[in-house]
Amino acid sequence: MIEYDFSKIPIVDLVDDILVYGVKNRASDIHFDPVENGLKIRMRIDGELRNHALVPSLYHKNLATRIKLISGMNITENRLPQDGAIKGKIKDVDVDMRVSCLPTNEGEKIVIRILDYSMSLKGIDSLGFSKVNFEKLKKMISVPNGIVLVTGATGTGKSTTTYSILQALNKENTNIISVEDPIEMNIEGVNQVQVNSEIGMTFASALRAILRQDPNIILIGEIRDSETAQIAIRASITGHLVLSTIHTNNSLTTIERLIDMGVERYLLSTSLTGIISQRLARKICKKCCIKKETTEYEKKVFKKTLGKDISEIYTANPAGCQECNGGYKGRIAIQEVLLINDEVREAINSDIDREELKRLVYKTDVITMLQDGLEKVLEGLTTFDEIYKIIDIDDEMDDEDGIYLAKAIAYHQFENEPTAKASSTPPPPQENKDTKQNEEKNNNTQLEEAKIENEEIIPSEEKEEII
């Protein structure tokens, strides 16, 4: 923890120092937690909360008042929650922050979200999509109409992915309008609308007006209720490409959530183009990472999920180095991309049970988040521990029907290639020669079986239409 001389440093300079420190150290959030003996300051770096400093009780109220003042809040109100923003330059550092204040029994708790647009500005090719997933993403956003959803929990990079897609679609011949709450990033060439529910400017009311503005592409910050969901779906089937986010865990639960929101099945099956589900894992530090032998459990997971015999993988160095925090530096997205095909559309429209829908969703070329995560472990981008932390591996592996998983593995092994450059990541661990020869034979068998099964599934009439 950092110790400040509170008796000599003015509160104004103290707040500035804390904010600049957070920005320079890649913190995503700064927490000011009221405790019995003062105010504890914590910073979330690479997804982990770390203690930063402890402010004595004597300076607690002054520090909270200063933050509320520069973020545009009412400094005389300490009984109700408030929201604010800090944007500008602090000590020659550009900052863009969202501030939330919540009254607690020990005092006001303040959380500052530091907005970082660097990943969004780099484009969709820098988001860590595998080769197969990237191709599916490009197909999704190339269609003239439909709805593409980015899903995940809070803080999993949904806004970064959405803004990156918007940057790729932002061209002179397109009219793009977004409705957001709040507007997190100003994009030149995009007409951005701020939601203000206090005066009746909700997502639903804004969408109705946007449809009369001749848009090509519509971005909805978040689908929060059934009314917004239904308007978004109807907008997508009337000739508009709609992008939005929703809080669900994977492709299957996204479809179920929309149906629960009251979206008609025939409308959903017609409009849904694709679903991108993602979570964030900490990236391994390339300077100090170490190699270790896989445990029996890890070998079992790799074999059952990817069909590979892995004896060694890279892991984080707990001691770390000068360039990282405990062996990790930055975060990478673990993704699952579903491009809706005709078979899934018919299944959504026909009201089949959940298990049957699950088999249809995952039996083709869908790379699950577990598969994507394990591939990134082999590429030296993250660690097995990180994947275990963000994904329920045991639940994935205990699925009673493993057919959909086997087919995805067969497709994955032959179509997906590591996208990481050799100069920027450690080389993947080498497999045993004996197991590699056996694996090639098994791969050929699996591919042939997958091809035969696909031929049986698709009638000859449909083949001619596809050709």
Short mmCIF file of C-alpha atoms in Angstrom, two decimals:
data_model
loop_
_atom_site.label_atom_id
_atom_site.label_comp_id
_atom_site.label_asym_id
_atom_site.label_seq_id
_atom_site.Cartn_x
_atom_site.Cartn_y
_atom_site.Cartn_z
CA MET A 1 0.00 0.00 0.00
CA ILE A 2 1.09 3.56 -0.73
CA GLU A 3 1.37 5.97 2.18
CA TYR A 4 0.44 9.60 1.58
CA ASP A 5 1.35 12.52 3.88
CA PHE A 6 -2.22 13.74 4.37
CA SER A 7 -1.14 16.56 6.67
CA LYS A 8 1.00 18.18 3.95
CA ILE A 9 -0.70 17.26 0.66
CA PRO A 10 -3.78 19.35 -0.21
CA ILE A 11 -6.93 17.31 -0.89
CA VAL A 12 -7.06 18.64 -4.46
CA ASP A 13 -3.57 17.32 -5.23
CA LEU A 14 -4.26 14.07 -3.37
CA VAL A 15 -7.31 13.26 -5.51
CA ASP A 16 -5.40 14.15 -8.68
CA ASP A 17 -2.50 11.88 -7.68
CA ILE A 18 -4.84 8.94 -7.01
CA LEU A 19 -6.68 9.33 -10.32
CA VAL A 20 -3.49 9.70 -12.38
CA TYR A 21 -1.94 6.69 -10.63
CA GLY A 22 -4.98 4.60 -11.58
CA VAL A 23 -4.80 5.64 -15.23
CA LYS A 24 -1.06 5.04 -15.54
CA ASN A 25 -1.28 1.61 -13.91
CA ARG A 26 -4.09 0.38 -16.21
CA ALA A 27 -6.74 0.25 -13.46
CA SER A 28 -10.30 -0.24 -14.68
CA ASP A 29 -11.93 0.89 -11.42
CA ILE A 30 -10.98 2.84 -8.30
CA HIS A 31 -12.94 2.03 -5.12
CA PHE A 32 -13.22 4.39 -2.17
CA ASP A 33 -14.64 2.16 0.58
CA PRO A 34 -15.70 3.75 3.89
CA VAL A 35 -14.49 1.73 6.88
CA GLU A 36 -14.60 2.31 10.62
CA ASN A 37 -11.17 3.95 10.80
CA GLY A 38 -11.23 5.92 7.54
CA LEU A 39 -11.50 5.37 3.81
CA LYS A 40 -9.86 2.38 2.12
CA ILE A 41 -8.80 2.94 -1.49
CA ARG A 42 -8.60 -0.10 -3.80
CA MET A 43 -7.87 -0.38 -7.51
CA ARG A 44 -8.98 -3.09 -9.91
CA ILE A 45 -6.01 -3.96 -12.11
CA ASP A 46 -6.33 -6.80 -14.63
CA GLY A 47 -9.62 -7.79 -13.01
CA GLU A 48 -8.20 -8.10 -9.48
CA LEU A 49 -8.90 -5.62 -6.65
CA ARG A 50 -5.72 -4.46 -4.91
CA ASN A 51 -5.32 -2.28 -1.83
CA HIS A 52 -3.84 1.13 -2.63
CA ALA A 53 -4.04 3.38 0.44
CA LEU A 54 -5.90 4.07 3.68
CA VAL A 55 -7.23 7.58 4.26
CA PRO A 56 -7.71 8.59 7.94
CA SER A 57 -11.23 9.46 9.08
CA LEU A 58 -10.23 13.11 9.43
CA TYR A 59 -9.87 13.49 5.64
CA HIS A 60 -12.62 11.09 4.54
CA LYS A 61 -15.39 13.65 4.04
CA ASN A 62 -13.15 16.23 2.34
CA LEU A 63 -11.85 13.66 -0.15
CA ALA A 64 -15.37 12.42 -0.99
CA THR A 65 -16.58 16.01 -1.41
CA ARG A 66 -13.72 16.79 -3.81
CA ILE A 67 -14.53 13.77 -6.00
CA LYS A 68 -18.22 14.66 -6.06
CA LEU A 69 -17.39 18.26 -6.96
CA ILE A 70 -15.19 17.48 -9.99
CA SER A 71 -17.66 14.83 -11.21
CA GLY A 72 -20.61 17.24 -11.21
CA MET A 73 -22.57 15.79 -8.28
CA ASN A 74 -24.53 17.62 -5.62
CA ILE A 75 -22.07 17.92 -2.72
CA THR A 76 -24.83 18.74 -0.21
CA GLU A 77 -26.70 15.48 -0.87
CA ASN A 78 -25.33 12.47 0.98
CA ARG A 79 -28.49 10.42 1.48
CA LEU A 80 -29.22 9.39 -2.12
CA PRO A 81 -27.13 7.60 -4.80
CA GLN A 82 -25.64 9.89 -7.45
CA ASP A 83 -23.87 9.49 -10.79
CA GLY A 84 -21.33 11.79 -12.38
CA ALA A 85 -18.42 11.98 -14.82
CA ILE A 86 -14.88 13.32 -14.96
CA LYS A 87 -13.51 14.23 -18.37
CA GLY A 88 -10.53 16.37 -19.28
CA LYS A 89 -6.86 16.61 -18.32
CA ILE A 90 -5.38 15.99 -14.90
CA LYS A 91 -1.65 16.68 -14.63
CA ASP A 92 -1.35 16.50 -18.44
CA VAL A 93 -3.05 13.09 -18.51
CA ASP A 94 -6.27 12.69 -20.51
CA VAL A 95 -8.96 11.09 -18.34
CA ASP A 96 -12.51 9.93 -19.03
CA MET A 97 -14.26 8.48 -16.01
CA ARG A 98 -17.73 7.55 -14.76
CA VAL A 99 -18.36 8.12 -11.06
CA SER A 100 -20.96 6.46 -8.82
CA CYS A 101 -21.69 7.48 -5.23
CA LEU A 102 -23.63 5.25 -2.84
CA PRO A 103 -24.50 6.09 0.80
CA THR A 104 -23.64 3.32 3.29
CA ASN A 105 -23.78 2.99 7.07
CA GLU A 106 -20.10 4.03 7.32
CA GLY A 107 -20.37 6.92 4.87
CA GLU A 108 -20.41 7.46 1.13
CA LYS A 109 -18.82 4.77 -1.04
CA ILE A 110 -17.50 6.05 -4.36
CA VAL A 111 -16.50 3.93 -7.37
CA ILE A 112 -14.79 5.45 -10.39
CA ARG A 113 -14.83 3.54 -13.70
CA ILE A 114 -11.85 4.49 -15.88
CA LEU A 115 -12.81 4.29 -19.55
CA ASP A 116 -10.09 3.04 -21.90
CA TYR A 117 -10.79 3.30 -25.64
CA SER A 118 -7.41 2.05 -26.84
CA MET A 119 -8.68 -1.46 -27.70
CA SER A 120 -11.77 -0.13 -29.48
CA LEU A 121 -9.65 2.16 -31.66
CA LYS A 122 -7.37 -0.70 -32.75
CA GLY A 123 -10.22 -2.46 -34.60
CA ILE A 124 -11.89 -5.85 -34.51
CA ASP A 125 -8.76 -7.70 -35.63
CA SER A 126 -7.08 -6.85 -32.30
CA LEU A 127 -9.80 -8.33 -30.07
CA GLY A 128 -8.28 -11.81 -29.87
CA PHE A 129 -10.77 -13.69 -32.08
CA SER A 130 -9.58 -17.05 -33.37
CA LYS A 131 -9.43 -17.55 -37.14
CA VAL A 132 -12.79 -19.32 -37.35
CA ASN A 133 -14.55 -16.90 -34.99
CA PHE A 134 -13.15 -13.88 -36.83
CA GLU A 135 -14.49 -15.13 -40.15
CA LYS A 136 -17.93 -15.67 -38.60
CA LEU A 137 -17.84 -12.18 -37.11
CA LYS A 138 -17.10 -10.66 -40.52
CA LYS A 139 -20.06 -12.56 -42.01
CA MET A 140 -22.36 -11.29 -39.24
CA ILE A 141 -21.61 -7.61 -39.76
CA SER A 142 -21.65 -7.83 -43.58
CA VAL A 143 -25.38 -8.63 -43.79
CA PRO A 144 -27.68 -5.65 -44.55
CA ASN A 145 -30.22 -6.44 -41.84
CA GLY A 146 -30.54 -8.53 -38.71
CA ILE A 147 -29.49 -8.28 -35.07
CA VAL A 148 -26.04 -9.08 -33.67
CA LEU A 149 -25.77 -9.43 -29.89
CA VAL A 150 -22.67 -9.18 -27.70
CA THR A 151 -23.27 -10.92 -24.38
CA GLY A 152 -21.47 -11.33 -21.08
CA ALA A 153 -21.44 -10.20 -17.48
CA THR A 154 -20.59 -6.67 -16.34
CA GLY A 155 -16.97 -5.80 -17.05
CA THR A 156 -16.32 -8.45 -19.71
CA GLY A 157 -15.52 -6.04 -22.55
CA LYS A 158 -18.92 -5.94 -24.27
CA SER A 159 -18.67 -2.19 -24.95
CA THR A 160 -15.14 -2.56 -26.33
CA THR A 161 -16.27 -5.26 -28.78
CA THR A 162 -19.37 -3.30 -29.77
CA TYR A 163 -17.47 -0.08 -30.40
CA SER A 164 -14.82 -1.95 -32.40
CA ILE A 165 -17.53 -3.40 -34.64
CA LEU A 166 -19.05 0.06 -35.00
CA GLN A 167 -15.67 1.46 -36.05
CA ALA A 168 -15.45 -1.18 -38.79
CA LEU A 169 -18.95 -0.31 -40.05
CA ASN A 170 -18.50 3.46 -39.84
CA LYS A 171 -18.26 4.50 -43.50
CA GLU A 172 -19.29 7.51 -45.53
CA ASN A 173 -22.25 5.79 -47.20
CA THR A 174 -23.87 4.55 -43.95
CA ASN A 175 -26.14 6.36 -41.50
CA ILE A 176 -25.35 5.06 -38.01
CA ILE A 177 -27.39 6.07 -34.97
CA SER A 178 -26.81 4.84 -31.44
CA VAL A 179 -28.85 5.11 -28.25
CA GLU A 180 -26.76 4.64 -25.11
CA ASP A 181 -26.81 5.07 -21.36
CA PRO A 182 -24.30 6.56 -20.91
CA ILE A 183 -22.41 7.47 -24.09
CA GLU A 184 -19.02 5.99 -23.27
CA MET A 185 -17.08 7.00 -26.36
CA ASN A 186 -17.64 9.78 -28.90
CA ILE A 187 -17.28 8.42 -32.44
CA GLU A 188 -17.00 10.77 -35.38
CA GLY A 189 -19.62 9.97 -38.02
CA VAL A 190 -22.02 8.31 -35.56
CA ASN A 191 -25.16 10.07 -34.31
CA GLN A 192 -25.21 9.21 -30.59
CA VAL A 193 -28.31 9.67 -28.41
CA GLN A 194 -28.14 9.84 -24.61
CA VAL A 195 -30.93 8.12 -22.65
CA ASN A 196 -32.64 10.32 -20.04
CA SER A 197 -35.46 8.40 -18.36
CA GLU A 198 -36.35 11.36 -16.10
CA ILE A 199 -37.83 13.23 -19.07
CA GLY A 200 -39.15 10.15 -20.88
CA MET A 201 -36.18 9.59 -23.21
CA THR A 202 -35.94 5.82 -22.74
CA PHE A 203 -34.37 3.21 -25.01
CA ALA A 204 -37.81 2.35 -26.39
CA SER A 205 -38.91 5.95 -27.09
CA ALA A 206 -35.54 6.79 -28.66
CA LEU A 207 -35.72 3.71 -30.90
CA ARG A 208 -39.14 4.71 -32.22
CA ALA A 209 -37.74 8.11 -33.24
CA ILE A 210 -34.55 6.61 -34.69
CA LEU A 211 -36.56 4.42 -37.07
CA ARG A 212 -37.86 7.62 -38.68
CA GLN A 213 -34.30 8.92 -39.23
CA ASP A 214 -33.47 6.65 -42.19
CA PRO A 215 -30.74 4.65 -40.41
CA ASN A 216 -28.66 1.85 -41.91
CA ILE A 217 -27.17 0.67 -38.63
CA ILE A 218 -28.58 1.07 -35.11
CA LEU A 219 -26.61 0.55 -31.92
CA ILE A 220 -28.59 -0.08 -28.74
CA GLY A 221 -26.37 0.25 -25.68
CA GLU A 222 -28.16 -2.52 -23.79
CA ILE A 223 -31.37 -4.52 -24.05
CA ARG A 224 -32.80 -4.19 -20.53
CA ASP A 225 -36.52 -4.85 -20.88
CA SER A 226 -39.06 -6.57 -23.07
CA GLU A 227 -40.19 -3.37 -24.80
CA THR A 228 -36.67 -2.53 -25.96
CA ALA A 229 -36.10 -6.14 -27.04
CA GLN A 230 -39.24 -6.24 -29.15
CA ILE A 231 -38.57 -2.89 -30.85
CA ALA A 232 -34.96 -3.92 -31.56
CA ILE A 233 -36.09 -7.20 -33.12
CA ARG A 234 -38.72 -5.49 -35.26
CA ALA A 235 -36.18 -2.86 -36.38
CA SER A 236 -33.83 -5.61 -37.53
CA ILE A 237 -36.43 -7.24 -39.79
CA THR A 238 -37.36 -3.96 -41.47
CA GLY A 239 -34.02 -3.52 -43.21
CA HIS A 240 -31.69 -2.35 -40.44
CA LEU A 241 -28.57 -3.91 -38.94
CA VAL A 242 -28.95 -3.72 -35.16
CA LEU A 243 -26.09 -4.11 -32.67
CA SER A 244 -26.72 -4.47 -28.97
CA THR A 245 -25.54 -6.04 -25.70
CA ILE A 246 -27.34 -8.21 -23.19
CA HIS A 247 -26.33 -9.74 -19.85
CA THR A 248 -26.24 -13.50 -20.49
CA ASN A 249 -23.53 -16.16 -20.25
CA ASN A 250 -23.57 -17.89 -23.62
CA SER A 251 -25.41 -18.29 -26.92
CA LEU A 252 -28.02 -20.70 -25.60
CA THR A 253 -29.04 -18.58 -22.60
CA THR A 254 -29.22 -15.50 -24.85
CA ILE A 255 -31.89 -17.15 -27.01
CA GLU A 256 -33.79 -18.24 -23.90
CA ARG A 257 -33.58 -14.75 -22.35
CA LEU A 258 -35.03 -13.06 -25.44
CA ILE A 259 -37.91 -15.55 -25.51
CA ASP A 260 -38.53 -14.92 -21.80
CA MET A 261 -38.64 -11.18 -22.57
CA GLY A 262 -41.67 -11.80 -24.74
CA VAL A 263 -40.07 -11.73 -28.19
CA GLU A 264 -42.14 -13.84 -30.56
CA ARG A 265 -40.33 -16.95 -31.72
CA TYR A 266 -41.07 -16.35 -35.40
CA LEU A 267 -39.62 -12.83 -35.14
CA LEU A 268 -36.53 -13.99 -33.24
CA SER A 269 -35.79 -16.81 -35.68
CA THR A 270 -36.10 -14.41 -38.61
CA SER A 271 -34.04 -11.54 -37.22
CA LEU A 272 -31.23 -13.08 -35.15
CA THR A 273 -27.99 -13.09 -37.15
CA GLY A 274 -25.36 -13.95 -34.57
CA ILE A 275 -24.34 -13.98 -30.92
CA ILE A 276 -20.90 -13.16 -29.51
CA SER A 277 -20.44 -14.33 -25.91
CA GLN A 278 -17.29 -13.41 -24.07
CA ARG A 279 -15.44 -13.28 -20.77
CA LEU A 280 -12.07 -11.80 -19.85
CA ALA A 281 -9.03 -13.72 -18.64
CA ARG A 282 -5.75 -12.24 -17.48
CA LYS A 283 -2.93 -12.38 -20.03
CA ILE A 284 0.25 -14.13 -19.05
CA CYS A 285 3.38 -11.96 -18.88
CA LYS A 286 5.64 -12.92 -21.78
CA LYS A 287 8.77 -11.74 -19.98
CA CYS A 288 8.63 -13.98 -16.92
CA CYS A 289 6.23 -16.85 -17.75
CA ILE A 290 7.39 -20.34 -16.85
CA LYS A 291 6.71 -23.81 -18.26
CA LYS A 292 5.26 -26.58 -16.13
CA GLU A 293 4.09 -30.15 -16.54
CA THR A 294 0.34 -30.63 -16.79
CA THR A 295 -1.48 -32.33 -13.94
CA GLU A 296 -3.64 -35.40 -14.49
CA TYR A 297 -6.76 -33.24 -14.29
CA GLU A 298 -5.40 -30.77 -16.86
CA LYS A 299 -4.46 -33.62 -19.20
CA LYS A 300 -7.98 -34.99 -18.90
CA VAL A 301 -9.53 -31.59 -19.71
CA PHE A 302 -7.31 -31.03 -22.77
CA LYS A 303 -7.93 -34.56 -24.05
CA LYS A 304 -11.69 -34.49 -23.62
CA THR A 305 -12.19 -30.91 -24.82
CA LEU A 306 -9.63 -30.56 -27.63
CA GLY A 307 -8.71 -34.18 -28.28
CA LYS A 308 -5.04 -33.44 -27.62
CA ASP A 309 -2.44 -35.01 -25.33
CA ILE A 310 -0.65 -32.10 -23.67
CA SER A 311 2.32 -32.70 -21.37
CA GLU A 312 3.49 -29.11 -20.78
CA ILE A 313 1.87 -25.67 -20.66
CA TYR A 314 2.95 -22.15 -19.74
CA THR A 315 1.88 -20.65 -16.43
CA ALA A 316 2.34 -17.36 -14.60
CA ASN A 317 5.34 -16.67 -12.43
CA PRO A 318 3.97 -15.74 -8.96
CA ALA A 319 7.06 -13.60 -8.28
CA GLY A 320 6.34 -11.55 -11.39
CA CYS A 321 8.71 -8.97 -12.85
CA GLN A 322 8.97 -5.21 -13.24
CA GLU A 323 6.54 -5.19 -16.15
CA CYS A 324 3.66 -7.21 -14.66
CA ASN A 325 1.54 -7.87 -11.58
CA GLY A 326 2.17 -11.36 -10.20
CA GLY A 327 2.91 -12.85 -13.60
CA TYR A 328 0.00 -11.26 -15.48
CA LYS A 329 -0.25 -8.15 -17.63
CA GLY A 330 -3.47 -7.07 -19.34
CA ARG A 331 -6.49 -9.18 -20.23
CA ILE A 332 -7.71 -11.12 -23.26
CA ALA A 333 -11.23 -12.05 -24.33
CA ILE A 334 -12.38 -15.68 -24.32
CA GLN A 335 -15.15 -15.91 -26.91
CA GLU A 336 -17.95 -18.07 -28.22
CA VAL A 337 -19.38 -17.00 -31.59
CA LEU A 338 -22.64 -18.42 -32.94
CA LEU A 339 -23.58 -17.64 -36.53
CA ILE A 340 -27.26 -18.55 -36.80
CA ASN A 341 -27.95 -21.10 -39.57
CA ASP A 342 -31.25 -22.35 -41.01
CA GLU A 343 -31.36 -25.39 -38.74
CA VAL A 344 -31.10 -23.25 -35.59
CA ARG A 345 -33.70 -20.82 -36.97
CA GLU A 346 -36.18 -23.65 -37.48
CA ALA A 347 -35.45 -24.95 -33.98
CA ILE A 348 -36.11 -21.53 -32.40
CA ASN A 349 -39.36 -21.21 -34.32
CA SER A 350 -40.57 -24.74 -33.52
CA ASP A 351 -40.42 -24.48 -29.70
CA ILE A 352 -38.22 -27.54 -29.10
CA ASP A 353 -36.91 -28.39 -25.63
CA ARG A 354 -33.70 -26.91 -24.21
CA GLU A 355 -31.50 -30.01 -24.57
CA GLU A 356 -32.42 -30.46 -28.23
CA LEU A 357 -31.75 -26.77 -28.92
CA LYS A 358 -28.39 -27.11 -27.14
CA ARG A 359 -27.40 -30.02 -29.38
CA LEU A 360 -28.34 -28.05 -32.49
CA VAL A 361 -26.46 -24.94 -31.37
CA TYR A 362 -23.21 -26.70 -30.44
CA LYS A 363 -23.07 -29.61 -32.87
CA THR A 364 -21.70 -27.70 -35.88
CA ASP A 365 -18.80 -25.27 -36.01
CA VAL A 366 -19.34 -23.46 -32.70
CA ILE A 367 -16.16 -23.17 -30.66
CA THR A 368 -17.22 -23.08 -27.02
CA MET A 369 -15.61 -20.65 -24.58
CA LEU A 370 -13.86 -23.60 -22.92
CA GLN A 371 -12.31 -24.68 -26.23
CA ASP A 372 -11.34 -21.12 -27.12
CA GLY A 373 -9.82 -20.61 -23.69
CA LEU A 374 -7.80 -23.84 -23.76
CA GLU A 375 -6.45 -23.00 -27.23
CA LYS A 376 -5.26 -19.65 -25.88
CA VAL A 377 -3.58 -21.51 -23.01
CA LEU A 378 -1.67 -23.58 -25.59
CA GLU A 379 -0.72 -20.41 -27.46
CA GLY A 380 0.81 -19.00 -24.28
CA LEU A 381 -1.70 -16.15 -24.00
CA THR A 382 -3.25 -17.08 -20.65
CA THR A 383 -3.13 -19.85 -18.03
CA PHE A 384 -5.21 -22.89 -17.20
CA ASP A 385 -5.94 -21.39 -13.77
CA GLU A 386 -7.52 -18.33 -15.39
CA ILE A 387 -9.77 -20.48 -17.62
CA TYR A 388 -10.78 -22.57 -14.62
CA LYS A 389 -11.68 -19.38 -12.75
CA ILE A 390 -13.98 -17.89 -15.40
CA ILE A 391 -15.53 -21.07 -16.86
CA ASP A 392 -17.27 -23.94 -15.08
CA ILE A 393 -15.09 -26.64 -16.64
CA ASP A 394 -16.59 -29.55 -14.74
CA ASP A 395 -20.11 -28.60 -15.83
CA GLU A 396 -18.99 -28.44 -19.47
CA MET A 397 -17.27 -31.82 -19.28
CA ASP A 398 -20.10 -33.57 -17.44
CA ASP A 399 -22.56 -32.96 -20.28
CA GLU A 400 -24.46 -36.20 -20.83
CA ASP A 401 -24.52 -35.86 -24.59
CA GLY A 402 -20.99 -35.26 -25.88
CA ILE A 403 -21.84 -35.54 -29.58
CA TYR A 404 -22.02 -31.79 -30.13
CA LEU A 405 -18.63 -31.40 -28.42
CA ALA A 406 -16.93 -34.08 -30.53
CA LYS A 407 -18.16 -32.50 -33.75
CA ALA A 408 -16.97 -29.08 -32.65
CA ILE A 409 -13.55 -30.57 -31.82
CA ALA A 410 -13.28 -32.20 -35.25
CA TYR A 411 -14.14 -28.95 -37.01
CA HIS A 412 -11.90 -26.94 -34.68
CA GLN A 413 -8.78 -29.03 -35.14
CA PHE A 414 -8.83 -28.81 -38.93
CA GLU A 415 -10.12 -25.29 -39.46
CA ASN A 416 -8.68 -23.23 -36.60
CA GLU A 417 -5.07 -22.15 -36.58
CA PRO A 418 -3.30 -20.16 -33.83
CA THR A 419 -3.58 -16.46 -34.59
CA ALA A 420 -0.86 -15.35 -32.20
CA LYS A 421 2.34 -14.22 -33.85
CA ALA A 422 5.50 -16.12 -32.97
CA SER A 423 7.32 -12.90 -32.12
CA SER A 424 4.76 -11.78 -29.56
CA THR A 425 3.89 -15.00 -27.69
CA PRO A 426 5.84 -17.98 -26.33
CA PRO A 427 5.84 -21.06 -28.58
CA PRO A 428 3.09 -23.55 -27.73
CA PRO A 429 4.17 -26.61 -25.75
CA GLN A 430 5.21 -29.55 -27.88
CA GLU A 431 3.14 -32.72 -27.91
CA ASN A 432 4.59 -36.20 -27.60
CA LYS A 433 5.55 -37.72 -30.99
CA ASP A 434 3.76 -41.02 -30.35
CA THR A 435 0.54 -39.36 -29.32
CA LYS A 436 0.80 -36.92 -32.21
CA GLN A 437 0.79 -39.73 -34.79
CA ASN A 438 -2.21 -41.36 -33.13
CA GLU A 439 -3.94 -38.01 -32.93
CA GLU A 440 -3.56 -37.42 -36.69
CA LYS A 441 -5.25 -40.77 -37.37
CA ASN A 442 -8.05 -39.94 -34.92
CA ASN A 443 -8.45 -36.49 -36.43
CA ASN A 444 -8.88 -37.92 -39.94
CA THR A 445 -11.49 -40.36 -38.63
CA GLN A 446 -13.36 -37.61 -36.78
CA LEU A 447 -13.36 -35.35 -39.83
CA GLU A 448 -14.74 -38.06 -42.07
CA GLU A 449 -17.45 -38.87 -39.51
CA ALA A 450 -18.35 -35.20 -39.22
CA LYS A 451 -18.58 -34.91 -43.02
CA ILE A 452 -20.81 -38.01 -43.28
CA GLU A 453 -23.09 -36.77 -40.49
CA ASN A 454 -23.38 -33.35 -42.11
CA GLU A 455 -24.33 -35.00 -45.42
CA GLU A 456 -27.02 -37.01 -43.64
CA ILE A 457 -28.39 -33.95 -41.86
CA ILE A 458 -28.69 -31.75 -44.97
CA PRO A 459 -31.22 -33.01 -47.55
CA SER A 460 -30.18 -32.96 -51.18
CA GLU A 461 -32.68 -30.18 -51.99
CA GLU A 462 -31.10 -27.91 -49.39
CA LYS A 463 -27.60 -28.73 -50.71
CA GLU A 464 -28.57 -27.46 -54.13
CA GLU A 465 -29.90 -24.23 -52.60
CA ILE A 466 -26.67 -23.75 -50.63
CA ILE A 467 -24.56 -24.33 -53.76
#
